Amino acid sequence: MPSFSGNVIISDNLTDSILSIGAQQSMNSRIYLPITIGSVSRMVLFDPGATCSYIREVRREWREEYAVQCDNNYSGTVSMANRGTSSISGRVQLPMQIKGIIKEINFLIIPELNREILLGIDVWRIFRIVIDGQSESWWLSGVEEKFPVESRDRPRSSAHGNINEISDDE
């Protein structure tokens, strides 16, 4: 039975190394990217401290539209910022679109996630996203069009807390 192995730290802050050209990013703001999965379009938090992407649940319309199969044998434990823990209930692969480009993204399913979707560094690599903090813009590598960085003040913690790390089940 496959299981999640290793430790993944999901930070609350953006790392300057991801924000190119030595730009300063406020420690209290976060970057949101416009994504579409099926008919659902959202501005979704991009956390470069997360090595993979997470989803709270797989919507019924996605199951129907894409005939997706959730891998419920995928397991692990999520340590929350509030020191509580939650289990990974599986993983799923969904076609995700950013600015007209569609790629298959693997999401770990975490029912207690405090937002619908959280994008990790895997999305940054797969879509070849370039973020320039100095000009406060981002673009897809190989595409000339640039887009303004959408950032918002850090949301307050929810009852579920924020994810800090994922570790093996022991």
Coordinates of N, CA and C in Angstrom, one line a residue:
M1 N 0.8 -1.2 0.0 CA 0.0 0.0 0.0 C 0.9 1.2 0.0
P2 N 0.7 2.2 -1.0 CA 1.6 3.4 -1.0 C 1.3 4.3 0.2
S3 N 2.3 5.0 0.7 CA 2.0 5.9 1.7 C 3.0 7.1 1.5
F4 N 2.6 8.3 2.1 CA 3.5 9.5 1.9 C 4.7 9.3 2.8
S5 N 5.9 9.6 2.2 CA 7.1 9.4 2.9 C 7.9 10.7 2.9
G6 N 8.6 10.9 4.0 CA 9.4 12.1 4.1 C 8.7 13.2 4.8
N7 N 9.4 14.3 5.1 CA 8.8 15.4 5.7 C 8.6 16.6 4.7
V8 N 7.5 17.2 4.7 CA 7.3 18.4 3.9 C 6.9 19.5 4.8
I9 N 7.6 20.6 4.7 CA 7.3 21.8 5.5 C 6.5 22.7 4.6
I10 N 5.4 23.2 5.0 CA 4.6 24.2 4.3 C 4.7 25.4 5.1
S11 N 5.4 26.4 4.6 CA 5.7 27.6 5.3 C 4.5 28.6 5.3
D12 N 4.5 29.5 6.2 CA 3.5 30.6 6.2 C 4.0 31.8 5.4
N13 N 5.3 31.8 5.1 CA 5.9 33.0 4.4 C 6.4 32.7 3.1
L14 N 6.5 33.6 2.2 CA 7.1 33.4 0.9 C 8.6 33.5 1.0
T15 N 9.3 32.7 0.3 CA 10.8 32.7 0.3 C 11.3 33.7 -0.7
D16 N 12.3 34.5 -0.3 CA 12.8 35.5 -1.3 C 13.5 34.8 -2.5
S17 N 13.9 33.6 -2.3 CA 14.6 32.9 -3.5 C 13.6 32.6 -4.6
I18 N 12.3 32.4 -4.3 CA 11.3 32.2 -5.3 C 10.9 33.5 -5.9
L19 N 10.9 34.6 -5.1 CA 10.7 35.9 -5.7 C 12.0 36.4 -6.3
S20 N 12.1 36.4 -7.6 CA 13.3 36.7 -8.3 C 13.7 38.1 -8.1
I21 N 15.0 38.4 -8.5 CA 15.6 39.7 -8.6 C 15.7 40.4 -7.2
G22 N 15.8 39.6 -6.2 CA 16.0 40.1 -4.8 C 14.9 41.0 -4.3
A23 N 13.7 40.8 -4.8 CA 12.6 41.7 -4.4 C 12.2 41.4 -2.9
Q24 N 11.6 42.4 -2.3 CA 11.1 42.2 -1.0 C 9.6 41.9 -1.0
Q25 N 9.1 40.9 -0.4 CA 7.7 40.6 -0.3 C 7.3 40.8 1.2
S26 N 6.2 41.4 1.4 CA 5.7 41.6 2.8 C 5.5 40.2 3.4
M27 N 5.9 40.1 4.7 CA 5.7 38.8 5.4 C 4.2 38.6 5.7
N28 N 3.4 39.6 5.5 CA 1.9 39.5 5.8 C 1.1 39.4 4.5
S29 N 1.7 39.2 3.3 CA 0.9 39.1 2.1 C 1.3 37.7 1.5
R30 N 0.3 37.3 0.7 CA 0.5 36.0 0.0 C 0.1 36.2 -1.5
I31 N 0.7 35.3 -2.3 CA 0.4 35.4 -3.7 C -0.7 34.4 -4.1
Y32 N -1.7 34.9 -4.9 CA -2.8 34.1 -5.4 C -2.7 34.0 -6.9
L33 N -2.9 32.8 -7.4 CA -2.9 32.6 -8.9 C -4.3 32.2 -9.4
P34 N -4.7 32.7 -10.6 CA -6.0 32.3 -11.2 C -5.9 30.9 -11.8
I35 N -6.8 30.0 -11.3 CA -6.8 28.7 -11.8 C -8.2 28.3 -12.2
T36 N -8.3 27.3 -13.1 CA -9.6 26.8 -13.5 C -9.5 25.2 -13.5
I37 N -10.4 24.6 -12.8 CA -10.5 23.1 -12.9 C -12.0 22.9 -13.3
G38 N -12.2 22.4 -14.5 CA -13.5 22.2 -15.0 C -14.2 23.5 -15.2
S39 N -15.4 23.7 -14.6 CA -16.1 25.0 -14.7 C -15.8 25.9 -13.5
V40 N -14.9 25.5 -12.6 CA -14.7 26.2 -11.4 C -13.4 27.0 -11.5
S41 N -13.6 28.4 -11.5 CA -12.4 29.3 -11.5 C -12.2 30.0 -10.2
R42 N -11.0 30.0 -9.7 CA -10.7 30.6 -8.4 C -9.4 31.3 -8.4
M43 N -9.2 32.3 -7.5 CA -7.9 32.8 -7.2 C -7.4 32.0 -6.0
V44 N -6.3 31.2 -6.2 CA -5.9 30.2 -5.2 C -4.5 30.6 -4.7
L45 N -4.3 30.4 -3.4 CA -3.1 30.7 -2.7 C -2.0 29.8 -3.3
F46 N -0.9 30.5 -3.6 CA 0.4 29.8 -4.0 C 1.4 29.9 -2.9
D47 N 1.8 28.7 -2.3 CA 2.7 28.7 -1.2 C 4.0 28.0 -1.7
P48 N 5.0 28.8 -2.0 CA 6.3 28.1 -2.4 C 7.0 27.3 -1.4
G49 N 6.5 27.3 -0.1 CA 7.1 26.5 0.9 C 6.4 25.1 0.9
A50 N 5.4 24.9 0.1 CA 4.7 23.6 0.1 C 5.3 22.9 -1.1
T51 N 5.8 21.6 -0.9 CA 6.3 20.9 -2.0 C 5.3 20.2 -2.9
C52 N 4.1 20.1 -2.5 CA 3.0 19.6 -3.3 C 1.7 20.4 -3.1
S53 N 0.7 20.1 -3.9 CA -0.5 20.8 -3.8 C -1.6 20.0 -3.0
Y54 N -2.5 20.7 -2.4 CA -3.5 20.1 -1.6 C -4.9 20.6 -2.0
I55 N -5.9 19.7 -1.7 CA -7.3 20.0 -2.0 C -8.1 19.5 -0.8
R56 N -9.2 20.2 -0.4 CA -10.0 19.8 0.7 C -10.9 18.6 0.3
E57 N -11.5 18.7 -0.9 CA -12.3 17.6 -1.4 C -12.4 17.6 -2.9
V58 N -12.8 16.5 -3.5 CA -12.9 16.4 -5.0 C -14.4 16.6 -5.2
R59 N -14.7 17.7 -5.9 CA -16.1 18.1 -6.2 C -16.8 17.0 -7.1
R60 N -18.1 16.9 -6.9 CA -18.9 15.9 -7.6 C -18.8 16.2 -9.1
E61 N -18.8 17.4 -9.5 CA -18.8 17.8 -11.0 C -17.4 17.4 -11.6
W62 N -16.3 17.4 -10.8 CA -15.0 17.0 -11.3 C -15.0 15.5 -11.5
R63 N -15.6 14.8 -10.5 CA -15.7 13.3 -10.6 C -16.4 12.9 -11.8
E64 N -17.5 13.6 -12.1 CA -18.4 13.3 -13.3 C -17.7 13.7 -14.6
E65 N -17.2 15.0 -14.6 CA -16.6 15.5 -15.9 C -15.4 14.8 -16.3
Y66 N -14.5 14.4 -15.3 CA -13.2 13.8 -15.7 C -13.1 12.4 -15.3
A67 N -14.2 11.8 -14.8 CA -14.2 10.4 -14.3 C -12.9 10.1 -13.5
V68 N -12.6 11.0 -12.6 CA -11.4 10.8 -11.8 C -11.6 9.7 -10.7
Q69 N -10.5 9.1 -10.5 CA -10.5 8.1 -9.4 C -9.6 8.6 -8.3
C70 N -10.1 8.6 -7.1 CA -9.2 9.0 -6.0 C -8.5 7.8 -5.5
D71 N -7.2 8.0 -5.2 CA -6.4 6.9 -4.6 C -6.5 7.0 -3.1
N72 N -7.4 6.3 -2.6 CA -7.7 6.3 -1.1 C -6.7 5.5 -0.3
N73 N -5.8 4.8 -1.0 CA -4.7 4.1 -0.3 C -3.6 4.9 0.1
Y74 N -3.5 6.1 -0.4 CA -2.4 7.1 -0.1 C -2.7 7.7 1.3
S75 N -1.7 7.5 2.2 CA -2.0 7.9 3.5 C -0.8 8.7 4.1
G76 N -1.1 9.4 5.2 CA -0.1 10.2 5.9 C -0.8 11.0 6.9
T77 N 0.0 11.8 7.7 CA -0.6 12.6 8.7 C -0.1 14.1 8.5
V78 N -1.0 15.0 8.7 CA -0.8 16.4 8.5 C -0.7 17.0 9.9
S79 N 0.4 17.7 10.2 CA 0.5 18.5 11.5 C 0.0 19.9 11.2
M80 N -0.9 20.3 11.9 CA -1.5 21.7 11.7 C -0.7 22.7 12.5
A81 N -0.9 24.0 12.2 CA -0.2 25.0 12.9 C -0.7 25.1 14.3
N82 N -2.0 24.7 14.6 CA -2.5 24.7 15.9 C -2.1 23.5 16.7
R83 N -1.1 22.7 16.2 CA -0.6 21.6 16.8 C -1.5 20.3 16.8
G84 N -2.6 20.5 16.1 CA -3.5 19.3 15.9 C -3.0 18.5 14.7
T85 N -3.5 17.4 14.5 CA -3.2 16.6 13.3 C -4.4 16.2 12.5
S86 N -4.2 15.9 11.3 CA -5.3 15.4 10.4 C -4.7 14.4 9.4
S87 N -5.5 13.5 8.9 CA -5.0 12.5 8.0 C -5.2 12.9 6.6
I88 N -4.3 12.5 5.7 CA -4.5 12.6 4.3 C -5.4 11.5 3.9
S89 N -6.5 11.8 3.2 CA -7.5 10.8 2.9 C -7.3 10.2 1.5
G90 N -6.3 10.7 0.8 CA -6.1 10.2 -0.5 C -5.4 11.2 -1.4
R91 N -5.3 10.8 -2.7 CA -4.8 11.8 -3.7 C -5.6 11.6 -5.0
V92 N -5.5 12.7 -5.8 CA -6.3 12.7 -7.0 C -5.5 13.5 -8.0
Q93 N -5.6 13.2 -9.3 CA -5.0 13.9 -10.4 C -6.1 14.6 -11.1
L94 N -6.0 16.0 -11.3 CA -7.0 16.8 -12.0 C -6.3 17.7 -13.0
P95 N -7.0 17.9 -14.1 CA -6.5 18.9 -15.1 C -6.7 20.3 -14.6
M96 N -5.7 21.1 -14.5 CA -5.8 22.4 -14.0 C -5.3 23.4 -15.0
Q97 N -6.0 24.5 -15.2 CA -5.6 25.5 -16.2 C -5.2 26.8 -15.6
I98 N -4.1 27.3 -16.1 CA -3.6 28.7 -15.7 C -3.4 29.4 -17.0
K99 N -4.1 30.5 -17.2 CA -3.9 31.4 -18.3 C -3.9 30.6 -19.7
G100 N -4.8 29.7 -19.8 CA -5.0 28.9 -21.1 C -4.2 27.7 -21.2
I101 N -3.2 27.5 -20.3 CA -2.4 26.3 -20.3 C -2.9 25.2 -19.4
I102 N -3.1 24.0 -19.8 CA -3.7 22.9 -19.0 C -2.6 21.9 -18.7
K103 N -2.5 21.5 -17.4 CA -1.5 20.5 -17.0 C -2.2 19.6 -16.0
E104 N -1.8 18.4 -15.9 CA -2.3 17.4 -14.9 C -1.6 17.7 -13.6
I105 N -2.3 17.9 -12.5 CA -1.7 18.2 -11.2 C -2.2 17.1 -10.2
N106 N -1.3 16.6 -9.4 CA -1.6 15.6 -8.3 C -1.8 16.4 -7.1
F107 N -3.0 16.2 -6.5 CA -3.4 16.9 -5.2 C -3.5 15.8 -4.1
L108 N -3.0 16.1 -2.9 CA -3.2 15.3 -1.7 C -4.5 15.8 -1.2
I109 N -5.4 14.9 -0.8 CA -6.7 15.3 -0.2 C -6.6 15.4 1.3
I110 N -6.9 16.6 1.8 CA -6.9 16.8 3.3 C -8.2 17.5 3.6
P111 N -9.1 16.7 4.1 CA -10.5 17.2 4.4 C -10.5 18.4 5.4
E112 N -9.5 18.5 6.3 CA -9.5 19.6 7.2 C -8.7 20.9 6.8
L113 N -8.3 20.9 5.5 CA -7.6 22.1 4.9 C -8.5 23.3 5.1
N114 N -7.9 24.4 5.5 CA -8.7 25.6 5.8 C -9.1 26.4 4.5
R115 N -8.8 25.9 3.4 CA -9.2 26.5 2.1 C -9.4 25.4 1.1
E116 N -10.1 25.7 0.0 CA -10.5 24.7 -0.9 C -9.3 24.1 -1.6
I117 N -8.3 24.9 -2.0 CA -7.1 24.4 -2.7 C -5.9 25.2 -2.2
L118 N -4.8 24.6 -2.1 CA -3.5 25.2 -1.8 C -2.5 24.7 -2.8
L119 N -1.9 25.7 -3.6 CA -0.9 25.3 -4.6 C 0.5 25.3 -4.0
G120 N 1.2 24.3 -4.3 CA 2.6 24.2 -3.9 C 3.6 24.4 -5.0
I121 N 4.9 24.2 -4.7 CA 6.0 24.4 -5.6 C 5.9 23.4 -6.8
D122 N 5.2 22.3 -6.7 CA 5.0 21.4 -7.8 C 4.3 22.2 -9.0
V123 N 3.3 23.0 -8.7 CA 2.6 23.8 -9.7 C 3.6 24.8 -10.3
W124 N 4.4 25.4 -9.5 CA 5.4 26.4 -10.0 C 6.3 25.7 -11.0
R125 N 6.8 24.5 -10.7 CA 7.7 23.8 -11.6 C 6.9 23.3 -12.9
I126 N 5.8 22.7 -12.7 CA 5.0 22.1 -13.8 C 4.6 23.2 -14.8
F127 N 4.1 24.3 -14.3 CA 3.7 25.4 -15.2 C 4.8 26.3 -15.6
R128 N 6.0 26.1 -15.0 CA 7.1 27.0 -15.2 C 6.8 28.5 -15.0
I129 N 6.3 28.7 -13.8 CA 5.8 30.1 -13.4 C 7.1 30.9 -12.9
V130 N 7.1 32.1 -13.4 CA 8.2 33.0 -13.0 C 7.5 34.2 -12.2
I131 N 8.0 34.4 -11.0 CA 7.4 35.5 -10.2 C 8.5 36.5 -10.0
D132 N 8.3 37.7 -10.4 CA 9.2 38.8 -10.3 C 8.7 39.8 -9.2
G133 N 9.2 39.7 -8.0 CA 8.7 40.6 -6.9 C 9.0 42.0 -7.1
Q134 N 10.1 42.3 -7.9 CA 10.5 43.7 -8.1 C 9.4 44.4 -8.9
S135 N 9.0 43.8 -10.0 CA 8.0 44.4 -10.9 C 6.6 44.0 -10.4
E136 N 6.5 43.2 -9.4 CA 5.2 42.7 -8.9 C 4.4 42.1 -10.0
S137 N 5.0 41.2 -10.8 CA 4.4 40.5 -11.9 C 4.8 39.1 -12.0
W138 N 4.0 38.3 -12.7 CA 4.3 36.9 -12.9 C 4.0 36.5 -14.4
W139 N 4.6 35.4 -14.8 CA 4.3 34.9 -16.2 C 4.7 33.5 -16.3
L140 N 4.2 32.9 -17.3 CA 4.6 31.5 -17.6 C 5.8 31.5 -18.5
S141 N 6.8 30.8 -18.2 CA 8.1 30.8 -19.0 C 7.7 30.4 -20.4
G142 N 8.3 31.2 -21.3 CA 8.0 31.0 -22.7 C 6.8 31.8 -23.3
V143 N 6.1 32.4 -22.4 CA 5.0 33.2 -22.8 C 5.3 34.7 -22.5
E144 N 5.1 35.6 -23.4 CA 5.5 37.0 -23.3 C 4.6 37.8 -22.3
E145 N 3.3 37.4 -22.3 CA 2.4 38.2 -21.5 C 2.7 38.1 -20.0
K146 N 2.7 39.2 -19.3 CA 2.9 39.3 -17.9 C 1.7 39.7 -17.2
F147 N 1.5 39.2 -15.9 CA 0.3 39.5 -15.2 C 0.7 40.1 -13.8
P148 N -0.1 41.0 -13.3 CA 0.2 41.6 -12.0 C 0.0 40.5 -10.9
V149 N 0.9 40.6 -9.9 CA 0.8 39.7 -8.7 C -0.4 40.1 -7.9
E150 N -1.3 39.1 -7.7 CA -2.5 39.3 -6.8 C -2.0 38.9 -5.4
S151 N -2.0 39.8 -4.5 CA -1.6 39.4 -3.1 C -2.7 40.0 -2.2
R152 N -2.9 39.4 -1.1 CA -3.8 39.8 -0.1 C -3.2 39.7 1.2
D153 N -3.7 40.5 2.2 CA -3.2 40.3 3.5 C -3.5 38.9 4.0
R154 N -2.6 38.5 4.9 CA -2.6 37.1 5.5 C -4.0 37.0 6.1
P155 N -4.7 35.9 5.7 CA -6.0 35.6 6.4 C -5.8 35.1 7.8
R156 N -6.7 35.4 8.7 CA -6.6 34.9 10.1 C -6.8 33.4 10.1
S157 N -6.2 32.8 11.1 CA -6.3 31.3 11.3 C -7.8 30.9 11.4
S158 N -8.1 29.8 10.8 CA -9.5 29.2 10.9 C -9.5 28.3 12.1
A159 N -10.6 27.7 12.3 CA -10.7 26.7 13.4 C -9.9 25.5 13.1
H160 N -9.6 25.2 11.8 CA -8.8 24.1 11.4 C -7.3 24.4 11.5
G161 N -6.9 25.7 11.5 CA -5.5 26.0 11.6 C -4.9 26.0 10.2
N162 N -3.6 26.2 10.1 CA -2.9 26.2 8.8 C -2.0 25.0 8.8
I163 N -1.8 24.4 7.7 CA -0.9 23.2 7.6 C 0.6 23.7 7.8
N164 N 1.3 23.0 8.6 CA 2.7 23.2 8.8 C 3.6 22.2 8.2
E165 N 3.3 20.9 8.4 CA 4.1 19.9 7.8 C 3.4 18.6 7.7
I166 N 3.9 17.8 6.8 CA 3.3 16.4 6.6 C 4.4 15.4 6.9
S167 N 4.0 14.4 7.7 CA 5.0 13.4 8.0 C 4.4 12.0 7.8
D168 N 5.3 11.0 7.9 CA 4.8 9.6 7.7 C 3.9 9.2 8.8
D169 N 3.0 8.3 8.5 CA 2.3 7.6 9.6 C 3.2 6.6 10.2
E170 N 3.2 6.6 11.5 CA 4.1 5.7 12.2 C 3.4 4.7 13.1

